[in-house]
Amino acid sequence: GSAGWYLDRIEIIDPETGLRYHFICQRWLAVDEDDKKISREIYASEHKNTTYRIKTITADVFGSGTDSKVYIIIFGENNDTGKIPLVKSTTHKNPFERGNADLFEIENIDVGQLKKIKIGHDDSDLLSDWLLERVEINIPKLGRTWIFPCDKWISKTKKNAQPEVELYPIDMSTGIKPSNILYEIKVYTSKISGAGTDANVYIQIYGLKKIN
């Protein structure tokens, strides 16, 4: 064997979120091949989807719940999700009732850092008026939670109310994560002749958070 190595790609799996990150290289790491470099910076391929943990908190006052169909649109630095129906709460069989904190886990397009949301309903039921206290959105991939206060009626019939509201975050907190995470790293060596290496290989991973 020899020290020269033709690296095809690296795949890193975050066990906390299940997200896979792909780093495409398809070049030599060798002193006698290509540009003669033995280390390279490789950037992650763009991800299309991410997980959103959306929590809606209905106010604890008489008549605050709704039986209408609720939806949310999440706006980020890169894009927006479009209308997402909030159907199956993981915390309550009948969501959006008085005092409920309903959690929805949604897989959708990755919009990056959150900027605002729109949330509303279709006014499809007699008991459609909804007094929403706030919305909290956690993105496990980023380890962050955005809090969107509302404290207003979402309604077609109540005075000074609308069936859809636009909300902005007032707080962004970093979720608690262990200081060390066990990543699963898969390295794919090219199948071309002589691509393997007998040298000691190392990798350094850079993320969004600063290292103190």
Coordinates of C-alpha atoms in Angstrom, one line a residue:
G1 CA 0.0 0.0 0.0
S2 CA 0.9 3.7 0.0
A3 CA 0.0 6.9 1.9
G4 CA -1.9 8.4 -1.1
W5 CA -5.7 8.3 -0.7
Y6 CA -8.5 9.1 -3.1
L7 CA -11.5 10.1 -0.9
D8 CA -14.9 9.8 -2.5
R9 CA -17.1 11.2 0.2
I10 CA -17.9 11.3 4.0
E11 CA -21.2 10.7 5.6
I12 CA -21.9 11.9 9.2
I13 CA -25.0 11.0 11.1
D14 CA -26.2 13.0 14.1
P15 CA -27.8 10.5 16.5
E16 CA -29.9 13.1 18.3
T17 CA -31.7 14.4 15.2
G18 CA -31.2 11.5 12.7
L19 CA -29.9 14.0 10.1
R20 CA -27.3 12.8 7.6
Y21 CA -24.6 15.2 6.4
H22 CA -22.8 14.4 3.1
F23 CA -19.4 15.8 2.3
I24 CA -18.4 15.1 -1.3
C25 CA -14.6 15.1 -2.0
Q26 CA -13.8 12.9 -5.1
R27 CA -10.1 14.1 -5.0
W28 CA -6.7 12.7 -4.0
L29 CA -5.1 13.4 -0.6
A30 CA -1.6 12.6 -1.6
V31 CA 1.8 14.3 -2.0
D32 CA 2.3 12.8 -5.4
E33 CA -1.2 13.2 -6.9
D34 CA -3.6 15.9 -8.0
D35 CA -2.6 19.2 -6.3
K36 CA -0.4 17.3 -3.8
K37 CA -2.5 18.3 -0.7
I38 CA -3.0 15.8 2.1
S39 CA -5.8 17.6 3.9
R40 CA -8.9 19.3 2.6
E41 CA -11.9 21.4 3.8
I42 CA -15.1 19.9 2.6
Y43 CA -18.5 21.6 2.9
A44 CA -21.7 19.8 3.6
S45 CA -24.1 19.3 0.8
E46 CA -27.3 21.3 1.2
H47 CA -30.1 19.6 3.1
K48 CA -33.6 20.0 1.9
N49 CA -35.6 18.9 5.0
T50 CA -35.4 19.3 8.7
T51 CA -37.6 18.5 11.8
Y52 CA -39.7 21.1 13.4
R53 CA -41.2 20.6 16.9
I54 CA -44.1 23.0 17.0
K55 CA -45.9 23.7 20.3
T56 CA -49.1 25.7 20.4
I57 CA -50.4 26.9 23.7
T58 CA -54.1 27.7 23.9
A59 CA -55.2 30.3 26.5
D60 CA -56.9 29.0 29.7
V61 CA -60.1 31.0 29.5
F62 CA -63.7 30.0 28.6
G63 CA -64.3 29.4 24.9
S64 CA -60.7 29.8 24.0
G65 CA -60.4 26.4 22.1
T66 CA -61.2 25.8 18.4
D67 CA -62.4 22.8 16.4
S68 CA -61.4 24.4 13.1
K69 CA -58.5 23.1 11.0
V70 CA -55.3 25.0 12.1
Y71 CA -52.2 25.6 9.9
I72 CA -48.9 27.3 10.2
I73 CA -46.4 28.9 7.8
I74 CA -42.8 29.2 9.0
F75 CA -40.6 31.8 7.4
G76 CA -36.8 31.6 7.7
E77 CA -33.7 33.3 6.3
N78 CA -33.7 31.0 3.2
N79 CA -37.4 30.3 2.4
D80 CA -40.8 29.5 3.9
T81 CA -42.5 26.1 4.4
G82 CA -45.8 26.9 2.8
K83 CA -49.0 26.0 4.7
I84 CA -48.4 23.1 7.2
P85 CA -51.6 21.5 8.6
L86 CA -51.4 20.9 12.3
V87 CA -53.4 17.8 12.6
K88 CA -52.0 15.2 15.0
S89 CA -50.9 16.4 18.4
T90 CA -48.6 14.1 20.3
T91 CA -49.9 15.5 23.6
H92 CA -53.7 15.6 23.2
K93 CA -56.1 13.5 21.2
N94 CA -58.3 16.6 20.7
P95 CA -55.9 19.5 20.0
F96 CA -56.4 23.3 20.5
E97 CA -58.7 22.9 23.5
R98 CA -58.7 25.3 26.4
G99 CA -55.4 25.3 28.2
N100 CA -53.8 22.8 25.9
A101 CA -50.1 22.7 25.0
D102 CA -50.1 20.7 21.8
L103 CA -46.9 19.4 20.3
F104 CA -46.6 18.6 16.6
E105 CA -43.5 17.0 15.0
I106 CA -43.2 18.0 11.4
E107 CA -40.7 17.2 8.6
N108 CA -40.5 20.0 6.1
I109 CA -38.1 22.2 4.0
D110 CA -35.2 23.6 6.0
V111 CA -35.7 27.4 6.0
G112 CA -32.7 28.2 8.2
Q113 CA -32.9 30.6 11.2
L114 CA -36.5 31.5 11.8
K115 CA -37.8 35.0 11.2
K116 CA -41.6 34.9 11.6
I117 CA -44.6 32.7 11.4
K118 CA -48.2 32.9 10.2
I119 CA -50.8 30.8 11.9
G120 CA -54.5 30.6 11.3
H121 CA -57.5 28.3 10.7
D122 CA -60.1 27.7 8.1
D123 CA -63.1 28.8 10.2
S124 CA -64.8 25.6 9.3
D125 CA -66.6 24.9 12.6
L126 CA -69.2 26.6 14.7
L127 CA -66.7 26.7 17.6
S128 CA -63.9 28.2 15.4
D129 CA -62.8 31.2 17.5
W130 CA -59.3 30.5 19.0
L131 CA -57.4 32.4 21.7
L132 CA -53.8 31.5 21.1
E133 CA -51.4 32.4 23.8
R134 CA -48.1 31.6 22.0
V135 CA -46.3 29.3 19.7
E136 CA -42.9 27.7 20.4
I137 CA -40.8 26.1 17.6
N138 CA -37.8 23.9 18.3
I139 CA -35.4 22.8 15.6
P140 CA -33.3 19.9 16.9
K141 CA -30.8 20.3 14.1
L142 CA -29.9 23.8 15.4
G143 CA -30.6 23.1 19.1
R144 CA -32.7 26.2 19.4
T145 CA -36.2 27.2 20.3
W146 CA -38.1 30.3 19.1
I147 CA -41.0 31.7 21.1
F148 CA -43.8 33.6 19.3
P149 CA -46.2 35.4 21.6
C150 CA -49.7 35.9 20.4
D151 CA -52.3 36.5 23.2
K152 CA -55.0 37.4 20.7
W153 CA -58.1 35.8 19.1
I154 CA -57.8 34.1 15.8
S155 CA -61.3 34.6 14.4
K156 CA -63.4 35.8 11.6
T157 CA -66.3 37.0 13.9
K158 CA -64.7 38.7 16.9
K159 CA -64.0 42.4 16.7
N160 CA -60.4 43.4 15.7
A161 CA -59.6 39.8 15.0
Q162 CA -58.4 37.9 11.9
P163 CA -58.5 34.2 11.0
E164 CA -54.7 34.4 10.4
V165 CA -52.0 36.3 12.4
E166 CA -48.4 37.1 11.7
L167 CA -46.1 36.6 14.7
Y168 CA -42.5 37.4 15.5
P169 CA -40.1 35.8 18.0
I170 CA -39.1 37.6 21.1
D171 CA -36.7 35.0 22.5
M172 CA -34.3 32.5 21.2
S173 CA -32.7 30.1 23.6
T174 CA -30.1 27.4 23.1
G175 CA -31.3 24.0 24.0
I176 CA -29.3 21.9 26.5
K177 CA -27.1 19.4 24.8
P178 CA -24.4 17.2 26.1
S179 CA -20.9 18.6 25.7
N180 CA -19.9 15.5 23.8
I181 CA -21.9 13.8 21.1
L182 CA -21.1 10.4 19.6
Y183 CA -21.2 10.8 15.8
E184 CA -21.4 8.0 13.4
I185 CA -18.9 8.7 10.5
K186 CA -18.8 6.7 7.3
V187 CA -15.9 7.3 5.0
Y188 CA -16.1 6.1 1.4
T189 CA -12.9 5.5 -0.5
S190 CA -13.1 5.6 -4.2
K191 CA -13.0 2.3 -6.2
I192 CA -10.3 3.5 -8.6
S193 CA -7.0 1.7 -8.7
G194 CA -4.7 2.6 -5.8
A195 CA -7.2 4.8 -4.0
G196 CA -6.7 3.2 -0.6
T197 CA -4.2 4.5 2.1
D198 CA -2.2 3.0 4.9
A199 CA -1.6 6.4 6.5
N200 CA -3.3 7.5 9.8
V201 CA -6.5 9.5 8.9
Y202 CA -8.1 12.3 10.9
I203 CA -11.1 14.6 10.6
Q204 CA -12.2 17.8 12.2
I205 CA -15.9 18.8 12.1
Y206 CA -17.1 22.4 12.1
G207 CA -20.6 23.4 13.1
L208 CA -22.8 26.5 13.6
K209 CA -21.9 26.9 17.3
K210 CA -18.7 28.4 18.6
I211 CA -16.3 26.3 20.6
N212 CA -15.6 28.0 24.0

